[in-house]
PDB file of C-alpha atoms in Angstrom:
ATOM      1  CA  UNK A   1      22.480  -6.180 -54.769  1.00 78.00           C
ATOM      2  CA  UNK A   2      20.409  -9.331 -54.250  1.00 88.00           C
ATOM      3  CA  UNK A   3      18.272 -11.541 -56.257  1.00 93.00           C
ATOM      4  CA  UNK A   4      15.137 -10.435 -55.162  1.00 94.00           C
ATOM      5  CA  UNK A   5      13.911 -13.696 -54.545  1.00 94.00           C
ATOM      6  CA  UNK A   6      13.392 -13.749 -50.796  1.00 96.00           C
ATOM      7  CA  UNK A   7      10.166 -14.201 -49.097  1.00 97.00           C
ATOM      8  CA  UNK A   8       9.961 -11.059 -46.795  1.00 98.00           C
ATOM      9  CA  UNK A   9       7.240 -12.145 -44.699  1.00 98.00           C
ATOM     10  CA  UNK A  10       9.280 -13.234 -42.032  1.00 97.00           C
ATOM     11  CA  UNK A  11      11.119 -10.337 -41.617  1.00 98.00           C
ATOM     12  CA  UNK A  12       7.790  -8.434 -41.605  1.00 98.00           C
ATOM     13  CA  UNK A  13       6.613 -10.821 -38.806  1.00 98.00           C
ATOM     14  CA  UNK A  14       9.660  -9.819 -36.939  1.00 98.00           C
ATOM     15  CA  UNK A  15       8.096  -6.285 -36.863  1.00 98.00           C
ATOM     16  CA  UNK A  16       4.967  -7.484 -35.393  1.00 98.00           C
ATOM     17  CA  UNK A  17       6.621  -9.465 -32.636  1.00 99.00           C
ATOM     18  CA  UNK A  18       8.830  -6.025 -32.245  1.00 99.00           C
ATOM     19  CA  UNK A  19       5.595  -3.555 -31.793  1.00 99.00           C
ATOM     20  CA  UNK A  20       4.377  -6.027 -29.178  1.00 99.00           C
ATOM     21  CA  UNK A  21       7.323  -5.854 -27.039  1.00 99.00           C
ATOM     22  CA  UNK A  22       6.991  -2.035 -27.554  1.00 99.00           C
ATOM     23  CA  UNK A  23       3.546  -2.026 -26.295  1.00 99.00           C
ATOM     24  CA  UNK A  24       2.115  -1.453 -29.731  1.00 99.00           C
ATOM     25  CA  UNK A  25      -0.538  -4.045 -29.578  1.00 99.00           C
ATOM     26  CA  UNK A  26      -2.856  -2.953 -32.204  1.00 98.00           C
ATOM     27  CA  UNK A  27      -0.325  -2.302 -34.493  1.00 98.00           C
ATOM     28  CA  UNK A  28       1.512  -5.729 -33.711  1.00 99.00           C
ATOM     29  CA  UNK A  29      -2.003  -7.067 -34.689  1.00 98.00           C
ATOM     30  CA  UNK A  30      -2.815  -5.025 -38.372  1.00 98.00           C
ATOM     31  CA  UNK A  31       0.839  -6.646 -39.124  1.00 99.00           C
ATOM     32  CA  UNK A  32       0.215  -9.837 -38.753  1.00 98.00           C
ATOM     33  CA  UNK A  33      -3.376  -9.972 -39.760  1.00 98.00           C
ATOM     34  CA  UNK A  34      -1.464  -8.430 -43.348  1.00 98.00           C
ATOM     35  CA  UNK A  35       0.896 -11.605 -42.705  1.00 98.00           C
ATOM     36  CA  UNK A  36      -1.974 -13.921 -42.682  1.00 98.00           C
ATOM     37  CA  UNK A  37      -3.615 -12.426 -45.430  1.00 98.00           C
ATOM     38  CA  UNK A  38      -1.241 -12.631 -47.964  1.00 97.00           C
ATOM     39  CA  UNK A  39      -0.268 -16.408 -47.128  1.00 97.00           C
ATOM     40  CA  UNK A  40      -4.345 -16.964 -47.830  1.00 98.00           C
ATOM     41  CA  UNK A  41      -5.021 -14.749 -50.425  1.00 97.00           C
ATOM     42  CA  UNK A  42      -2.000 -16.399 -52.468  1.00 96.00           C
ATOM     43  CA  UNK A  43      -2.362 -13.743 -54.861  1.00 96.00           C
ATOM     44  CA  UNK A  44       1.083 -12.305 -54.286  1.00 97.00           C
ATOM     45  CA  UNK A  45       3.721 -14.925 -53.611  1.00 97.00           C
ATOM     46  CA  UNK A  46       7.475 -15.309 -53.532  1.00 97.00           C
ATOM     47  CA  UNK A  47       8.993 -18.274 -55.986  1.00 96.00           C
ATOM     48  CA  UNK A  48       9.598 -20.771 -52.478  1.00 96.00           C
ATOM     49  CA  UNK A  49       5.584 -20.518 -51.964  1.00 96.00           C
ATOM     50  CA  UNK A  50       5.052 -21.328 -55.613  1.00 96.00           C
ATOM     51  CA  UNK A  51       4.374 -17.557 -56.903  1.00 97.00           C
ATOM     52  CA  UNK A  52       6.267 -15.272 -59.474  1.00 97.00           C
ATOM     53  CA  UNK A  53       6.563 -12.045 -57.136  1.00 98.00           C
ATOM     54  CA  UNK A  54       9.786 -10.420 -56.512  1.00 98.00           C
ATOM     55  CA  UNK A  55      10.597  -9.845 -52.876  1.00 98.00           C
ATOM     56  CA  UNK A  56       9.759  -6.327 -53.461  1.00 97.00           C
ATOM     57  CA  UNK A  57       6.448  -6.819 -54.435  1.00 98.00           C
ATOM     58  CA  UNK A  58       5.580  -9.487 -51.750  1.00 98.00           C
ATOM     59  CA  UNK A  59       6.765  -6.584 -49.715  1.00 98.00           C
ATOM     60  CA  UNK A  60       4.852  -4.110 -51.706  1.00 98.00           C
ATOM     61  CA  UNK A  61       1.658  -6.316 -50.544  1.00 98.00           C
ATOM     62  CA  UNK A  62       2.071  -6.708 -47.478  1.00 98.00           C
ATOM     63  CA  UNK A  63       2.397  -2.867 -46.446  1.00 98.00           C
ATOM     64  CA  UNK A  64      -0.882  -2.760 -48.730  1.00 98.00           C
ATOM     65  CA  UNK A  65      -2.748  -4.861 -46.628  1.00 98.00           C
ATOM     66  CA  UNK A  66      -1.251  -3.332 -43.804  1.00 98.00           C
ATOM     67  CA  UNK A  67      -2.365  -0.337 -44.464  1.00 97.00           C
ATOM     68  CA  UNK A  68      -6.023  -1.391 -44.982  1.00 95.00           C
ATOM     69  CA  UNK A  69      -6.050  -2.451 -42.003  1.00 88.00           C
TER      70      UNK A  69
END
């Protein structure tokens, strides 16, 4: 089991760049519009971007935003 320290966000931006190659445009686009929201929200950040959150709950925010579109 891990630390739970990593950012996620990059992996998360991996999905994006994966929908895009599979044609999935708009949802390439709510992905990384979540991406970009949490880095300038700073609400919700990992210990390496100066935050408390776990890697979970970065995680947990991102598929938050993601959802709201």
């Amino acid at each position: 089991m891990g630390k739970g320290i990593a950012n996620p966000l990059a992996t998360v931006s991996a999905v994006a760049m994966m929908l895009d190659h599979l044609g999935e445009q708009e949802a390439a686009q709510r992905v990384d519009n979540a991406v970009a929201k949490c880095l300038e929200q700073r609400t919700v950040l990992t210990v390496d971007l100066g935050g408390t959150a776990s890697t979970s709950e970065m995680g947990d925010e991102a598929a938050r935003l993601i959802r709201e579109g």
